[in-house]
Structure formats: C-alpha cells, structure tokens
C-alpha cells in the first residue's frame, strides 16, 4: 500500500516535471553567473571600506576596569609513545617491536 502511494507520487512528479507544457526555466551561463558574483563581491568590498570603527571604548573607564578571569592550563605529560601498546607494557618492549626486520625472500 505504502509502496503504491510512493510510486504514484514519483510518477506524478515525473509527469509534471517533464511532460507539462510550460517553458523550461531560464538558465544562466557561467559567464553571467561569474559576472553577477563579481559585481556582488565588488559592492560588498566597497561597503566594507565605508565602515568606521569607534575605538573610544578602549579608553572608557568601564572597559579599563574589566578583569580577566581566564584559567591557566598547566602543561601535562604527553601520552604514550605507541598508542596501540597496552597500558601495562614497558617502553622497552615497544622499542623492540618497532624495529622489525623483514626476512630476505629468494626466488
């Protein structure tokens, strides 16, 4: 039942999308789209040049009275040299496993 309704909806969409008598939507060529985008970018950049920032807030006594309540994070030890090594294994065991030699194969 549900599959029939879904198939009917898909068929209706396909019919109206491809077989209706309407004209196809106008598409922009890539040069038109690039020109419009470039013009929009230039207008935005021009608007940015007109922005004036007021820096008098930094000399305001209320701003000067602000204090930093930030927390200093102390340095901590770096993790294991080999992250795949189990927690109880020593670093000497990891050094011996990292220097593997491949056997020489002759044909």
PDB file of C-alpha atoms in Angstrom:
ATOM      1  CA  UNK A   1       0.000   0.000   0.000  1.00  0.00           C
ATOM      2  CA  UNK A   2       2.708   2.459   1.017  1.00  0.00           C
ATOM      3  CA  UNK A   3       4.909   1.487  -1.927  1.00  0.00           C
ATOM      4  CA  UNK A   4       1.989   2.119  -4.280  1.00  0.00           C
ATOM      5  CA  UNK A   5       1.497   5.632  -2.903  1.00  0.00           C
ATOM      6  CA  UNK A   6       5.215   6.374  -3.205  1.00  0.00           C
ATOM      7  CA  UNK A   7       5.292   5.064  -6.794  1.00  0.00           C
ATOM      8  CA  UNK A   8       2.248   7.207  -7.631  1.00  0.00           C
ATOM      9  CA  UNK A   9       3.891  10.317  -6.183  1.00  0.00           C
ATOM     10  CA  UNK A  10       7.087   9.683  -8.146  1.00  0.00           C
ATOM     11  CA  UNK A  11       5.139   9.108 -11.360  1.00  0.00           C
ATOM     12  CA  UNK A  12       3.187  12.336 -10.817  1.00  0.00           C
ATOM     13  CA  UNK A  13       6.383  14.289 -10.232  1.00  0.00           C
ATOM     14  CA  UNK A  14       7.992  12.865 -13.385  1.00  0.00           C
ATOM     15  CA  UNK A  15       4.887  13.652 -15.438  1.00  0.00           C
ATOM     16  CA  UNK A  16       4.627  17.258 -14.285  1.00  0.00           C
ATOM     17  CA  UNK A  17       8.387  17.862 -14.457  1.00  0.00           C
ATOM     18  CA  UNK A  18       8.956  16.528 -17.966  1.00  0.00           C
ATOM     19  CA  UNK A  19       5.652  16.476 -19.808  1.00  0.00           C
ATOM     20  CA  UNK A  20       3.910  19.666 -18.725  1.00  0.00           C
ATOM     21  CA  UNK A  21       3.556  22.313 -21.421  1.00  0.00           C
ATOM     22  CA  UNK A  22       5.449  25.015 -19.513  1.00  0.00           C
ATOM     23  CA  UNK A  23       8.580  26.601 -20.864  1.00  0.00           C
ATOM     24  CA  UNK A  24      11.894  25.404 -19.474  1.00  0.00           C
ATOM     25  CA  UNK A  25      13.395  27.580 -16.772  1.00  0.00           C
ATOM     26  CA  UNK A  26      15.939  30.126 -17.940  1.00  0.00           C
ATOM     27  CA  UNK A  27      19.477  29.182 -17.024  1.00  0.00           C
ATOM     28  CA  UNK A  28      22.397  31.493 -16.542  1.00  0.00           C
ATOM     29  CA  UNK A  29      25.575  30.817 -18.391  1.00  0.00           C
ATOM     30  CA  UNK A  30      28.729  30.532 -16.324  1.00  0.00           C
ATOM     31  CA  UNK A  31      29.947  33.922 -17.564  1.00  0.00           C
ATOM     32  CA  UNK A  32      26.684  35.585 -16.471  1.00  0.00           C
ATOM     33  CA  UNK A  33      26.883  33.930 -13.061  1.00  0.00           C
ATOM     34  CA  UNK A  34      30.541  34.903 -12.651  1.00  0.00           C
ATOM     35  CA  UNK A  35      29.832  38.494 -13.655  1.00  0.00           C
ATOM     36  CA  UNK A  36      26.955  38.750 -11.175  1.00  0.00           C
ATOM     37  CA  UNK A  37      29.082  37.202  -8.437  1.00  0.00           C
ATOM     38  CA  UNK A  38      31.982  39.533  -9.198  1.00  0.00           C
ATOM     39  CA  UNK A  39      29.700  42.565  -9.120  1.00  0.00           C
ATOM     40  CA  UNK A  40      28.243  41.428  -5.792  1.00  0.00           C
ATOM     41  CA  UNK A  41      31.746  40.982  -4.367  1.00  0.00           C
ATOM     42  CA  UNK A  42      32.821  44.443  -5.505  1.00  0.00           C
ATOM     43  CA  UNK A  43      29.743  46.051  -3.928  1.00  0.00           C
ATOM     44  CA  UNK A  44      30.419  44.237  -0.656  1.00  0.00           C
ATOM     45  CA  UNK A  45      34.056  45.328  -0.643  1.00  0.00           C
ATOM     46  CA  UNK A  46      33.031  48.925  -1.302  1.00  0.00           C
ATOM     47  CA  UNK A  47      30.614  48.747   1.621  1.00  0.00           C
ATOM     48  CA  UNK A  48      33.407  47.444   3.861  1.00  0.00           C
ATOM     49  CA  UNK A  49      35.530  50.492   3.082  1.00  0.00           C
ATOM     50  CA  UNK A  50      32.799  52.794   4.380  1.00  0.00           C
ATOM     51  CA  UNK A  51      32.695  51.150   7.838  1.00  0.00           C
ATOM     52  CA  UNK A  52      34.204  53.318  10.572  1.00  0.00           C
ATOM     53  CA  UNK A  53      35.103  51.724  13.906  1.00  0.00           C
ATOM     54  CA  UNK A  54      34.963  53.785  17.078  1.00  0.00           C
ATOM     55  CA  UNK A  55      37.924  52.865  19.292  1.00  0.00           C
ATOM     56  CA  UNK A  56      36.972  55.203  22.137  1.00  0.00           C
ATOM     57  CA  UNK A  57      35.525  52.216  24.013  1.00  0.00           C
ATOM     58  CA  UNK A  58      39.058  51.091  24.867  1.00  0.00           C
ATOM     59  CA  UNK A  59      39.735  54.311  26.794  1.00  0.00           C
ATOM     60  CA  UNK A  60      36.423  54.110  28.674  1.00  0.00           C
ATOM     61  CA  UNK A  61      36.858  53.583  32.457  1.00  0.00           C
ATOM     62  CA  UNK A  62      34.290  50.757  32.430  1.00  0.00           C
ATOM     63  CA  UNK A  63      36.390  48.876  29.868  1.00  0.00           C
ATOM     64  CA  UNK A  64      39.584  49.632  31.803  1.00  0.00           C
ATOM     65  CA  UNK A  65      38.060  48.141  34.972  1.00  0.00           C
ATOM     66  CA  UNK A  66      37.395  44.761  33.361  1.00  0.00           C
ATOM     67  CA  UNK A  67      39.481  41.887  34.700  1.00  0.00           C
ATOM     68  CA  UNK A  68      40.463  38.624  33.050  1.00  0.00           C
ATOM     69  CA  UNK A  69      39.095  35.572  34.847  1.00  0.00           C
ATOM     70  CA  UNK A  70      40.752  33.144  32.459  1.00  0.00           C
ATOM     71  CA  UNK A  71      42.151  29.872  33.746  1.00  0.00           C
ATOM     72  CA  UNK A  72      45.755  28.961  33.025  1.00  0.00           C
ATOM     73  CA  UNK A  73      46.006  25.354  31.900  1.00  0.00           C
ATOM     74  CA  UNK A  74      49.124  23.712  33.334  1.00  0.00           C
ATOM     75  CA  UNK A  75      51.296  21.631  30.992  1.00  0.00           C
ATOM     76  CA  UNK A  76      50.705  17.900  31.250  1.00  0.00           C
ATOM     77  CA  UNK A  77      52.641  14.805  30.295  1.00  0.00           C
ATOM     78  CA  UNK A  78      52.399  13.671  26.711  1.00  0.00           C
ATOM     79  CA  UNK A  79      50.687  10.338  26.086  1.00  0.00           C
ATOM     80  CA  UNK A  80      52.272   7.004  25.257  1.00  0.00           C
ATOM     81  CA  UNK A  81      54.905   6.758  22.528  1.00  0.00           C
ATOM     82  CA  UNK A  82      52.979   3.848  20.974  1.00  0.00           C
ATOM     83  CA  UNK A  83      49.216   4.368  21.405  1.00  0.00           C
ATOM     84  CA  UNK A  84      48.481   0.735  20.486  1.00  0.00           C
ATOM     85  CA  UNK A  85      50.638  -0.672  23.270  1.00  0.00           C
ATOM     86  CA  UNK A  86      48.713  -1.996  26.272  1.00  0.00           C
ATOM     87  CA  UNK A  87      48.828   0.037  29.468  1.00  0.00           C
ATOM     88  CA  UNK A  88      50.942  -2.463  31.434  1.00  0.00           C
ATOM     89  CA  UNK A  89      53.667  -2.934  28.778  1.00  0.00           C
ATOM     90  CA  UNK A  90      57.005  -1.219  29.219  1.00  0.00           C
ATOM     91  CA  UNK A  91      58.597   1.198  26.786  1.00  0.00           C
ATOM     92  CA  UNK A  92      61.495  -1.240  26.247  1.00  0.00           C
ATOM     93  CA  UNK A  93      59.048  -3.749  24.807  1.00  0.00           C
ATOM     94  CA  UNK A  94      57.706  -1.122  22.438  1.00  0.00           C
ATOM     95  CA  UNK A  95      61.234  -0.295  21.255  1.00  0.00           C
ATOM     96  CA  UNK A  96      61.914  -3.928  20.402  1.00  0.00           C
ATOM     97  CA  UNK A  97      58.645  -4.283  18.483  1.00  0.00           C
ATOM     98  CA  UNK A  98      59.186  -1.183  16.389  1.00  0.00           C
ATOM     99  CA  UNK A  99      62.497  -2.343  14.921  1.00  0.00           C
ATOM    100  CA  UNK A 100      61.210  -5.239  12.852  1.00  0.00           C
ATOM    101  CA  UNK A 101      63.374  -6.773  10.169  1.00  0.00           C
ATOM    102  CA  UNK A 102      61.815  -8.452   7.172  1.00  0.00           C
ATOM    103  CA  UNK A 103      63.137 -11.834   6.103  1.00  0.00           C
ATOM    104  CA  UNK A 104      65.010 -11.990   2.840  1.00  0.00           C
ATOM    105  CA  UNK A 105      62.981 -13.875   0.258  1.00  0.00           C
ATOM    106  CA  UNK A 106      64.762 -15.528  -2.625  1.00  0.00           C
ATOM    107  CA  UNK A 107      63.095 -16.935  -5.690  1.00  0.00           C
TER     108      UNK A 107
END
